[in-house]
């Protein structure tokens, strides 16, 4: 579920699991053009739209199927690419999201760039990096083109420019390899894409965790340029439609809960991605996902009331049959917005949340016996 007020831009998404609707807008945001919000203007004049009581009305059947499919498609079990930055020059970055409740060791994963239609059978001609570090639950790791100086690339014989220092500062992993002809500098490998290169996130055994683009396809440029891009018009070799994967930042929709694990027959960049203008990095470093709203708590012995929820006023009350030692509240971006560690352990606590913007939050309660409870609260 998309979150809350970020840099004065409200973000949101339809949450399948809760069936709650939130509104997502942002400057220059190109929404999925396949979504048609216009209702049918001609209501059914039949006063009895379901004359056969033994049959479910179409609307109810559709709702049941929608709910079933929403739950059936839920994964939230492994990493996936949550943001793609294809900016000017070498301003390139990839954001990887952990939708699970577990900390994941990134050393078991690789990022790979499939250059200009390189086929799976020609995997040796690709560029890849093995990731490092750990990624916390519902957190992201940002991989950035780490080139800090211009580098002369032999063979093609051209100068490769440095990436923007502001973008590099957002990176957790700098993709930069030292060339033999200039040991004082480096150039990127995976984060050297230009809109027509597929990207895969893989396990070390080569199994796909997520794929951006279509491996083995070198899409044409709708404007006749030498470097192509994926559009929303198939076949991509025809070079028609709007160019989405070049000169844009793309953010994975909040409803996406898992990666593309098989090379697609047709890559539609509008199916799972929202698009921002070139060199917009406002949201890089955090991702909002429905997976974060699907968290479950283990069975605990405490009985807790949190009310009112949704919160219509400034206060939320927590009442428990066990002593409370700490309370924290996080927004959907994982930012701590409230913290209380009562000097005296309490059974009853009122939280003044009037300063929070409207949206969904997660409240964590710690009890004197060390057990913890996590619940969602909605502030209106």
mmCIF file of C-alpha atoms in Angstrom:
data_model
loop_
_atom_site.group_PDB
_atom_site.id
_atom_site.type_symbol
_atom_site.label_atom_id
_atom_site.label_comp_id
_atom_site.label_asym_id
_atom_site.label_seq_id
_atom_site.Cartn_x
_atom_site.Cartn_y
_atom_site.Cartn_z
ATOM 1 C CA UNK A 1 0.000 0.000 0.000
ATOM 2 C CA UNK A 2 1.416 3.336 -0.962
ATOM 3 C CA UNK A 3 1.978 5.774 1.711
ATOM 4 C CA UNK A 4 1.350 9.020 3.025
ATOM 5 C CA UNK A 5 2.763 12.468 2.559
ATOM 6 C CA UNK A 6 6.291 12.384 1.176
ATOM 7 C CA UNK A 7 7.788 15.689 0.063
ATOM 8 C CA UNK A 8 4.252 17.073 -0.208
ATOM 9 C CA UNK A 9 3.287 14.340 -2.650
ATOM 10 C CA UNK A 10 0.506 11.972 -1.693
ATOM 11 C CA UNK A 11 1.106 8.393 -2.739
ATOM 12 C CA UNK A 12 -1.259 5.499 -2.615
ATOM 13 C CA UNK A 13 -2.547 2.359 -4.205
ATOM 14 C CA UNK A 14 -5.402 -0.068 -4.158
ATOM 15 C CA UNK A 15 -4.668 -2.590 -1.417
ATOM 16 C CA UNK A 16 -5.968 -5.988 -2.482
ATOM 17 C CA UNK A 17 -5.781 -7.579 0.910
ATOM 18 C CA UNK A 18 -7.698 -4.920 2.832
ATOM 19 C CA UNK A 19 -9.790 -3.769 -0.139
ATOM 20 C CA UNK A 20 -9.106 -0.187 0.988
ATOM 21 C CA UNK A 21 -8.599 2.471 -1.668
ATOM 22 C CA UNK A 22 -5.879 5.120 -1.503
ATOM 23 C CA UNK A 23 -5.066 7.798 -4.041
ATOM 24 C CA UNK A 24 -1.629 8.015 -5.650
ATOM 25 C CA UNK A 25 -0.481 11.179 -7.363
ATOM 26 C CA UNK A 26 2.891 12.749 -7.974
ATOM 27 C CA UNK A 27 4.352 15.420 -10.279
ATOM 28 C CA UNK A 28 4.983 14.037 -13.766
ATOM 29 C CA UNK A 29 3.761 10.608 -12.672
ATOM 30 C CA UNK A 30 2.492 8.589 -15.612
ATOM 31 C CA UNK A 31 -0.139 6.213 -14.265
ATOM 32 C CA UNK A 32 -0.835 2.833 -15.736
ATOM 33 C CA UNK A 33 -2.824 3.662 -18.892
ATOM 34 C CA UNK A 34 -4.614 0.322 -18.747
ATOM 35 C CA UNK A 35 -6.603 1.410 -15.694
ATOM 36 C CA UNK A 36 -9.937 2.919 -16.746
ATOM 37 C CA UNK A 37 -11.653 4.628 -13.810
ATOM 38 C CA UNK A 38 -14.765 5.604 -15.783
ATOM 39 C CA UNK A 39 -17.823 3.641 -14.610
ATOM 40 C CA UNK A 40 -20.515 2.396 -16.929
ATOM 41 C CA UNK A 41 -22.783 5.422 -17.448
ATOM 42 C CA UNK A 42 -25.793 3.282 -18.338
ATOM 43 C CA UNK A 43 -27.205 1.516 -15.270
ATOM 44 C CA UNK A 44 -29.248 -1.612 -15.801
ATOM 45 C CA UNK A 45 -32.890 -0.496 -16.066
ATOM 46 C CA UNK A 46 -34.100 -3.950 -15.088
ATOM 47 C CA UNK A 47 -35.568 -3.653 -11.543
ATOM 48 C CA UNK A 48 -34.642 -7.302 -10.972
ATOM 49 C CA UNK A 49 -31.130 -7.687 -12.407
ATOM 50 C CA UNK A 50 -30.862 -11.238 -11.044
ATOM 51 C CA UNK A 51 -34.150 -12.974 -11.837
ATOM 52 C CA UNK A 52 -32.743 -16.397 -11.026
ATOM 53 C CA UNK A 53 -32.159 -16.596 -7.237
ATOM 54 C CA UNK A 54 -30.023 -19.705 -7.706
ATOM 55 C CA UNK A 55 -27.381 -17.753 -9.631
ATOM 56 C CA UNK A 56 -24.949 -15.261 -8.148
ATOM 57 C CA UNK A 57 -25.175 -11.752 -9.590
ATOM 58 C CA UNK A 58 -22.292 -10.999 -11.928
ATOM 59 C CA UNK A 59 -21.007 -8.236 -9.642
ATOM 60 C CA UNK A 60 -20.788 -10.557 -6.632
ATOM 61 C CA UNK A 61 -19.150 -13.287 -8.708
ATOM 62 C CA UNK A 62 -16.618 -10.757 -10.043
ATOM 63 C CA UNK A 63 -15.848 -9.584 -6.525
ATOM 64 C CA UNK A 64 -15.316 -13.173 -5.353
ATOM 65 C CA UNK A 65 -12.999 -13.852 -8.291
ATOM 66 C CA UNK A 66 -11.117 -10.607 -7.652
ATOM 67 C CA UNK A 67 -10.601 -11.449 -4.015
ATOM 68 C CA UNK A 68 -9.577 -15.004 -4.877
ATOM 69 C CA UNK A 69 -7.073 -13.882 -7.477
ATOM 70 C CA UNK A 70 -5.714 -11.190 -5.176
ATOM 71 C CA UNK A 71 -4.933 -13.750 -2.493
ATOM 72 C CA UNK A 72 -3.776 -16.417 -4.949
ATOM 73 C CA UNK A 73 -1.224 -14.045 -6.479
ATOM 74 C CA UNK A 74 0.152 -12.935 -3.124
ATOM 75 C CA UNK A 75 3.773 -13.928 -2.715
ATOM 76 C CA UNK A 76 5.918 -11.574 -0.624
ATOM 77 C CA UNK A 77 8.442 -14.394 -0.357
ATOM 78 C CA UNK A 78 11.591 -13.133 -2.105
ATOM 79 C CA UNK A 79 13.390 -10.008 -3.257
ATOM 80 C CA UNK A 80 12.314 -8.055 -6.332
ATOM 81 C CA UNK A 81 13.341 -4.914 -8.223
ATOM 82 C CA UNK A 82 11.279 -2.015 -6.915
ATOM 83 C CA UNK A 83 12.752 0.971 -8.777
ATOM 84 C CA UNK A 84 14.607 1.494 -12.056
ATOM 85 C CA UNK A 85 16.445 4.752 -12.769
ATOM 86 C CA UNK A 86 17.470 5.357 -16.383
ATOM 87 C CA UNK A 87 18.597 8.964 -16.287
ATOM 88 C CA UNK A 88 20.846 11.289 -18.225
ATOM 89 C CA UNK A 89 24.452 10.275 -18.830
ATOM 90 C CA UNK A 90 25.456 7.559 -16.382
ATOM 91 C CA UNK A 91 22.757 8.357 -13.846
ATOM 92 C CA UNK A 92 21.548 4.779 -13.491
ATOM 93 C CA UNK A 93 20.316 2.931 -10.411
ATOM 94 C CA UNK A 94 18.338 -0.116 -9.324
ATOM 95 C CA UNK A 95 16.444 -0.504 -6.060
ATOM 96 C CA UNK A 96 15.822 -3.958 -4.579
ATOM 97 C CA UNK A 97 13.033 -4.526 -2.070
ATOM 98 C CA UNK A 98 12.711 -7.172 0.630
ATOM 99 C CA UNK A 99 8.971 -7.949 0.976
ATOM 100 C CA UNK A 100 9.486 -10.562 3.680
ATOM 101 C CA UNK A 101 9.559 -10.461 7.478
ATOM 102 C CA UNK A 102 13.124 -11.845 7.468
ATOM 103 C CA UNK A 103 16.553 -10.296 7.095
ATOM 104 C CA UNK A 104 18.111 -11.604 3.863
ATOM 105 C CA UNK A 105 21.804 -12.110 3.080
ATOM 106 C CA UNK A 106 22.430 -10.420 -0.267
ATOM 107 C CA UNK A 107 25.556 -12.459 -0.961
ATOM 108 C CA UNK A 108 23.263 -15.156 -2.353
ATOM 109 C CA UNK A 109 22.051 -12.875 -5.169
ATOM 110 C CA UNK A 110 23.362 -11.357 -8.401
ATOM 111 C CA UNK A 111 22.270 -8.543 -10.679
ATOM 112 C CA UNK A 112 22.835 -9.122 -14.388
ATOM 113 C CA UNK A 113 22.604 -6.858 -17.448
ATOM 114 C CA UNK A 114 21.618 -8.571 -20.707
ATOM 115 C CA UNK A 115 23.202 -6.262 -23.268
ATOM 116 C CA UNK A 116 21.320 -5.358 -26.461
ATOM 117 C CA UNK A 117 19.268 -8.526 -26.753
ATOM 118 C CA UNK A 118 21.811 -11.025 -25.435
ATOM 119 C CA UNK A 119 20.139 -14.435 -25.289
ATOM 120 C CA UNK A 120 19.991 -16.737 -22.281
ATOM 121 C CA UNK A 121 22.178 -19.220 -24.162
ATOM 122 C CA UNK A 122 24.851 -16.523 -24.470
ATOM 123 C CA UNK A 123 24.946 -15.699 -20.769
ATOM 124 C CA UNK A 124 28.742 -15.363 -20.838
ATOM 125 C CA UNK A 125 28.409 -12.135 -22.807
ATOM 126 C CA UNK A 126 26.545 -10.389 -20.003
ATOM 127 C CA UNK A 127 27.714 -8.186 -17.136
ATOM 128 C CA UNK A 128 26.919 -9.138 -13.534
ATOM 129 C CA UNK A 129 27.732 -8.238 -9.963
ATOM 130 C CA UNK A 130 27.271 -10.276 -6.790
ATOM 131 C CA UNK A 131 25.507 -8.256 -4.125
ATOM 132 C CA UNK A 132 26.851 -7.768 -0.631
ATOM 133 C CA UNK A 133 25.484 -6.977 2.793
ATOM 134 C CA UNK A 134 22.153 -7.667 4.447
ATOM 135 C CA UNK A 135 18.692 -6.306 3.688
ATOM 136 C CA UNK A 136 16.224 -5.869 6.523
ATOM 137 C CA UNK A 137 12.519 -6.774 6.373
ATOM 138 C CA UNK A 138 10.479 -4.402 4.185
ATOM 139 C CA UNK A 139 13.624 -2.425 3.437
ATOM 140 C CA UNK A 140 15.504 -1.667 0.231
ATOM 141 C CA UNK A 141 19.055 -1.718 -1.075
ATOM 142 C CA UNK A 142 19.995 0.768 -3.779
ATOM 143 C CA UNK A 143 22.605 -0.171 -6.381
ATOM 144 C CA UNK A 144 23.988 2.881 -8.185
ATOM 145 C CA UNK A 145 26.374 3.536 -11.032
ATOM 146 C CA UNK A 146 29.414 4.439 -8.947
ATOM 147 C CA UNK A 147 31.530 6.074 -11.640
ATOM 148 C CA UNK A 148 32.924 9.234 -10.058
ATOM 149 C CA UNK A 149 35.109 10.406 -12.936
ATOM 150 C CA UNK A 150 35.097 10.363 -16.717
ATOM 151 C CA UNK A 151 36.639 7.176 -18.108
ATOM 152 C CA UNK A 152 37.917 6.512 -21.612
ATOM 153 C CA UNK A 153 36.487 3.221 -22.849
ATOM 154 C CA UNK A 154 38.816 1.490 -25.293
ATOM 155 C CA UNK A 155 37.354 -0.411 -28.241
ATOM 156 C CA UNK A 156 34.338 1.783 -28.809
ATOM 157 C CA UNK A 157 36.758 4.650 -28.037
ATOM 158 C CA UNK A 158 34.556 7.106 -26.168
ATOM 159 C CA UNK A 159 34.529 8.957 -22.865
ATOM 160 C CA UNK A 160 32.092 7.645 -20.289
ATOM 161 C CA UNK A 161 30.929 10.470 -17.979
ATOM 162 C CA UNK A 162 30.685 10.336 -14.188
ATOM 163 C CA UNK A 163 27.335 9.771 -12.549
ATOM 164 C CA UNK A 164 25.817 12.544 -10.473
ATOM 165 C CA UNK A 165 27.309 12.789 -6.975
ATOM 166 C CA UNK A 166 23.817 13.306 -5.522
ATOM 167 C CA UNK A 167 22.702 9.985 -7.006
ATOM 168 C CA UNK A 168 25.810 8.171 -5.791
ATOM 169 C CA UNK A 169 25.091 9.462 -2.292
ATOM 170 C CA UNK A 170 21.794 7.549 -2.353
ATOM 171 C CA UNK A 171 23.494 4.254 -3.130
ATOM 172 C CA UNK A 172 24.079 1.388 -0.708
ATOM 173 C CA UNK A 173 26.150 -0.503 -3.293
ATOM 174 C CA UNK A 174 28.267 1.357 -5.848
ATOM 175 C CA UNK A 175 28.551 -0.598 -9.075
ATOM 176 C CA UNK A 176 32.065 0.319 -10.168
ATOM 177 C CA UNK A 177 34.907 -1.798 -11.551
ATOM 178 C CA UNK A 178 38.467 -0.538 -11.968
ATOM 179 C CA UNK A 179 39.613 -0.624 -15.609
ATOM 180 C CA UNK A 180 43.176 -1.756 -16.249
ATOM 181 C CA UNK A 181 44.008 1.319 -18.324
ATOM 182 C CA UNK A 182 43.068 3.724 -15.522
ATOM 183 C CA UNK A 183 43.559 2.243 -12.030
ATOM 184 C CA UNK A 184 42.571 5.540 -10.408
ATOM 185 C CA UNK A 185 39.046 5.421 -11.789
ATOM 186 C CA UNK A 186 36.271 2.920 -12.447
ATOM 187 C CA UNK A 187 33.238 2.331 -14.606
ATOM 188 C CA UNK A 188 29.941 0.590 -14.040
ATOM 189 C CA UNK A 189 28.912 -2.782 -15.455
ATOM 190 C CA UNK A 190 25.313 -3.663 -14.576
ATOM 191 C CA UNK A 191 24.269 -0.033 -13.994
ATOM 192 C CA UNK A 192 25.335 0.864 -17.513
ATOM 193 C CA UNK A 193 21.974 0.148 -19.130
ATOM 194 C CA UNK A 194 20.387 2.581 -21.568
ATOM 195 C CA UNK A 195 16.756 1.521 -21.935
ATOM 196 C CA UNK A 196 17.075 -1.521 -24.202
ATOM 197 C CA UNK A 197 18.957 -3.867 -21.845
ATOM 198 C CA UNK A 198 17.084 -6.449 -19.799
ATOM 199 C CA UNK A 199 18.008 -6.687 -16.102
ATOM 200 C CA UNK A 200 17.707 -9.813 -13.990
ATOM 201 C CA UNK A 201 17.966 -10.423 -10.272
ATOM 202 C CA UNK A 202 19.166 -13.976 -9.741
ATOM 203 C CA UNK A 203 20.214 -16.502 -7.166
ATOM 204 C CA UNK A 204 23.821 -17.685 -7.423
ATOM 205 C CA UNK A 205 22.623 -20.866 -9.115
ATOM 206 C CA UNK A 206 21.247 -18.738 -11.960
ATOM 207 C CA UNK A 207 17.564 -19.097 -11.122
ATOM 208 C CA UNK A 208 15.609 -15.925 -11.796
ATOM 209 C CA UNK A 209 14.159 -13.979 -8.886
ATOM 210 C CA UNK A 210 12.997 -11.041 -11.020
ATOM 211 C CA UNK A 211 13.355 -9.858 -14.621
ATOM 212 C CA UNK A 212 12.977 -6.324 -15.972
ATOM 213 C CA UNK A 213 12.451 -6.294 -19.725
ATOM 214 C CA UNK A 214 12.662 -9.371 -21.935
ATOM 215 C CA UNK A 215 15.915 -11.301 -22.178
ATOM 216 C CA UNK A 216 16.958 -11.891 -25.790
ATOM 217 C CA UNK A 217 15.000 -8.945 -27.172
ATOM 218 C CA UNK A 218 16.594 -5.740 -28.444
ATOM 219 C CA UNK A 219 13.668 -3.312 -28.733
ATOM 220 C CA UNK A 220 13.682 -0.609 -31.381
ATOM 221 C CA UNK A 221 13.473 3.145 -30.791
ATOM 222 C CA UNK A 222 10.063 4.634 -31.737
ATOM 223 C CA UNK A 223 11.890 7.799 -32.799
ATOM 224 C CA UNK A 224 14.466 6.062 -34.966
ATOM 225 C CA UNK A 225 17.425 6.419 -32.603
ATOM 226 C CA UNK A 226 20.252 3.936 -32.244
ATOM 227 C CA UNK A 227 19.266 2.945 -28.708
ATOM 228 C CA UNK A 228 15.813 1.429 -28.290
ATOM 229 C CA UNK A 229 13.382 0.989 -25.436
ATOM 230 C CA UNK A 230 10.371 -1.037 -24.389
ATOM 231 C CA UNK A 231 6.987 0.493 -25.131
ATOM 232 C CA UNK A 232 3.419 -0.605 -24.473
ATOM 233 C CA UNK A 233 2.949 -1.613 -28.119
ATOM 234 C CA UNK A 234 3.857 -5.119 -29.262
ATOM 235 C CA UNK A 235 5.927 -6.185 -31.157
ATOM 236 C CA UNK A 236 8.704 -4.024 -29.788
ATOM 237 C CA UNK A 237 10.837 -4.500 -32.865
ATOM 238 C CA UNK A 238 8.382 -2.309 -34.763
ATOM 239 C CA UNK A 239 9.474 0.710 -32.746
ATOM 240 C CA UNK A 240 6.017 2.113 -32.065
ATOM 241 C CA UNK A 241 4.289 3.379 -28.927
ATOM 242 C CA UNK A 242 5.590 5.488 -26.069
ATOM 243 C CA UNK A 243 9.121 4.899 -24.847
ATOM 244 C CA UNK A 244 8.958 3.944 -21.142
ATOM 245 C CA UNK A 245 12.269 2.316 -20.200
ATOM 246 C CA UNK A 246 14.572 5.082 -21.449
ATOM 247 C CA UNK A 247 15.008 8.547 -19.906
ATOM 248 C CA UNK A 248 12.612 7.725 -17.073
ATOM 249 C CA UNK A 249 12.479 6.609 -13.471
ATOM 250 C CA UNK A 250 10.130 3.662 -12.985
ATOM 251 C CA UNK A 251 8.601 2.611 -9.639
ATOM 252 C CA UNK A 252 7.064 -0.825 -9.070
ATOM 253 C CA UNK A 253 3.380 -0.620 -8.204
ATOM 254 C CA UNK A 254 2.521 -1.282 -4.562
ATOM 255 C CA UNK A 255 0.271 -4.200 -5.517
ATOM 256 C CA UNK A 256 3.229 -6.140 -6.938
ATOM 257 C CA UNK A 257 4.270 -8.746 -4.363
ATOM 258 C CA UNK A 258 6.840 -10.786 -6.253
ATOM 259 C CA UNK A 259 9.257 -10.804 -9.153
ATOM 260 C CA UNK A 260 8.964 -12.100 -12.719
ATOM 261 C CA UNK A 261 10.675 -15.476 -12.469
ATOM 262 C CA UNK A 262 10.387 -16.605 -16.109
ATOM 263 C CA UNK A 263 11.413 -14.688 -19.220
ATOM 264 C CA UNK A 264 8.187 -13.085 -20.467
ATOM 265 C CA UNK A 265 6.779 -13.535 -23.942
ATOM 266 C CA UNK A 266 5.868 -9.864 -23.945
ATOM 267 C CA UNK A 267 7.206 -7.216 -21.561
ATOM 268 C CA UNK A 268 4.619 -4.508 -20.943
ATOM 269 C CA UNK A 269 6.303 -1.769 -18.870
ATOM 270 C CA UNK A 270 2.916 -0.294 -17.935
ATOM 271 C CA UNK A 271 1.598 -3.484 -16.332
ATOM 272 C CA UNK A 272 3.496 -3.259 -13.032
ATOM 273 C CA UNK A 273 5.283 0.088 -13.136
ATOM 274 C CA UNK A 274 4.536 3.781 -12.661
ATOM 275 C CA UNK A 275 6.787 6.225 -14.471
ATOM 276 C CA UNK A 276 8.428 9.497 -13.480
ATOM 277 C CA UNK A 277 10.440 11.981 -15.516
ATOM 278 C CA UNK A 278 14.154 11.602 -16.157
ATOM 279 C CA UNK A 279 16.543 12.247 -13.238
ATOM 280 C CA UNK A 280 13.783 12.188 -10.605
ATOM 281 C CA UNK A 281 15.127 10.265 -7.596
ATOM 282 C CA UNK A 282 12.675 11.518 -4.968
ATOM 283 C CA UNK A 283 11.516 8.045 -3.954
ATOM 284 C CA UNK A 284 14.805 6.178 -4.282
ATOM 285 C CA UNK A 285 15.745 4.561 -0.992
ATOM 286 C CA UNK A 286 12.316 3.388 0.154
ATOM 287 C CA UNK A 287 9.468 1.396 -1.329
ATOM 288 C CA UNK A 288 5.858 0.995 -0.337
ATOM 289 C CA UNK A 289 4.294 -2.399 -0.861
ATOM 290 C CA UNK A 290 1.132 -4.242 0.016
ATOM 291 C CA UNK A 291 3.452 -6.871 1.477
ATOM 292 C CA UNK A 292 4.115 -4.527 4.381
ATOM 293 C CA UNK A 293 0.399 -4.508 5.244
ATOM 294 C CA UNK A 294 0.254 -8.303 5.213
ATOM 295 C CA UNK A 295 2.346 -8.709 8.359
ATOM 296 C CA UNK A 296 1.185 -11.190 10.958
ATOM 297 C CA UNK A 297 2.045 -11.474 14.622
ATOM 298 C CA UNK A 298 2.807 -14.734 16.384
ATOM 299 C CA UNK A 299 0.335 -15.870 18.991
ATOM 300 C CA UNK A 300 0.823 -13.928 22.193
ATOM 301 C CA UNK A 301 -0.867 -14.059 25.546
ATOM 302 C CA UNK A 302 -1.731 -10.372 25.850
ATOM 303 C CA UNK A 303 -5.216 -9.002 25.266
ATOM 304 C CA UNK A 304 -4.968 -5.527 23.716
ATOM 305 C CA UNK A 305 -7.523 -2.957 22.611
ATOM 306 C CA UNK A 306 -6.505 -0.124 20.283
ATOM 307 C CA UNK A 307 -9.246 2.426 19.710
ATOM 308 C CA UNK A 308 -10.625 4.257 17.877
ATOM 309 C CA UNK A 309 -9.274 2.612 14.740
ATOM 310 C CA UNK A 310 -9.623 4.282 12.284
ATOM 311 C CA UNK A 311 -8.619 7.318 14.346
ATOM 312 C CA UNK A 312 -10.916 10.222 13.613
ATOM 313 C CA UNK A 313 -9.465 12.546 16.242
ATOM 314 C CA UNK A 314 -6.076 13.331 17.703
ATOM 315 C CA UNK A 315 -5.793 10.452 20.148
ATOM 316 C CA UNK A 316 -5.552 6.682 20.083
ATOM 317 C CA UNK A 317 -5.939 4.684 23.274
ATOM 318 C CA UNK A 318 -4.129 1.436 24.013
ATOM 319 C CA UNK A 319 -5.517 -0.766 26.760
ATOM 320 C CA UNK A 320 -3.866 -4.043 27.771
ATOM 321 C CA UNK A 321 -4.120 -6.753 30.405
ATOM 322 C CA UNK A 322 -0.293 -6.765 30.611
ATOM 323 C CA UNK A 323 2.218 -4.058 31.440
ATOM 324 C CA UNK A 324 3.415 -2.012 28.468
ATOM 325 C CA UNK A 325 7.066 -0.951 28.394
ATOM 326 C CA UNK A 326 7.448 0.629 24.941
ATOM 327 C CA UNK A 327 5.351 1.866 22.033
ATOM 328 C CA UNK A 328 6.607 2.825 18.564
ATOM 329 C CA UNK A 329 4.707 3.922 15.467
ATOM 330 C CA UNK A 330 6.099 3.695 11.928
ATOM 331 C CA UNK A 331 4.760 5.056 8.669
ATOM 332 C CA UNK A 332 4.560 2.960 5.516
ATOM 333 C CA UNK A 333 8.068 3.994 4.511
ATOM 334 C CA UNK A 334 9.434 2.513 7.725
ATOM 335 C CA UNK A 335 10.111 5.914 9.295
ATOM 336 C CA UNK A 336 9.717 6.191 13.072
ATOM 337 C CA UNK A 337 7.057 8.848 13.758
ATOM 338 C CA UNK A 338 6.247 8.178 17.422
ATOM 339 C CA UNK A 339 8.074 6.597 20.345
ATOM 340 C CA UNK A 340 7.164 6.219 24.006
ATOM 341 C CA UNK A 341 8.975 4.377 26.770
ATOM 342 C CA UNK A 342 6.884 5.088 29.863
ATOM 343 C CA UNK A 343 8.967 5.567 32.990
ATOM 344 C CA UNK A 344 6.381 3.567 34.862
ATOM 345 C CA UNK A 345 5.045 0.473 33.167
ATOM 346 C CA UNK A 346 1.408 1.036 32.263
ATOM 347 C CA UNK A 347 -1.698 -0.922 31.314
ATOM 348 C CA UNK A 348 -3.307 2.072 29.639
ATOM 349 C CA UNK A 349 -1.747 4.642 27.319
ATOM 350 C CA UNK A 350 -3.115 7.480 25.218
ATOM 351 C CA UNK A 351 -1.180 8.469 22.111
ATOM 352 C CA UNK A 352 -1.473 11.985 20.726
ATOM 353 C CA UNK A 353 -1.150 11.491 16.972
ATOM 354 C CA UNK A 354 -2.797 14.694 15.818
ATOM 355 C CA UNK A 355 0.367 15.807 14.018
ATOM 356 C CA UNK A 356 0.397 12.793 11.686
ATOM 357 C CA UNK A 357 -0.830 13.002 8.126
ATOM 358 C CA UNK A 358 -3.705 10.767 7.121
ATOM 359 C CA UNK A 359 -2.807 7.230 6.127
ATOM 360 C CA UNK A 360 -1.879 3.773 7.353
ATOM 361 C CA UNK A 361 0.671 3.285 10.150
ATOM 362 C CA UNK A 362 2.089 0.340 12.046
ATOM 363 C CA UNK A 363 2.163 0.384 15.836
ATOM 364 C CA UNK A 364 4.553 -1.865 17.799
ATOM 365 C CA UNK A 365 3.874 -2.572 21.482
ATOM 366 C CA UNK A 366 6.443 -4.175 23.793
ATOM 367 C CA UNK A 367 5.317 -5.814 27.034
ATOM 368 C CA UNK A 368 7.139 -6.343 30.305
ATOM 369 C CA UNK A 369 7.662 -10.052 29.560
ATOM 370 C CA UNK A 370 9.460 -9.196 26.305
ATOM 371 C CA UNK A 371 6.645 -10.180 23.948
ATOM 372 C CA UNK A 372 5.790 -7.780 21.144
ATOM 373 C CA UNK A 373 2.615 -7.013 19.254
ATOM 374 C CA UNK A 374 2.288 -5.314 15.872
ATOM 375 C CA UNK A 375 -0.949 -3.817 14.583
ATOM 376 C CA UNK A 376 -2.023 -1.537 11.739
ATOM 377 C CA UNK A 377 -3.807 1.723 12.512
ATOM 378 C CA UNK A 378 -5.497 4.098 10.125
ATOM 379 C CA UNK A 379 -5.298 7.831 10.793
ATOM 380 C CA UNK A 380 -7.950 9.903 9.035
#
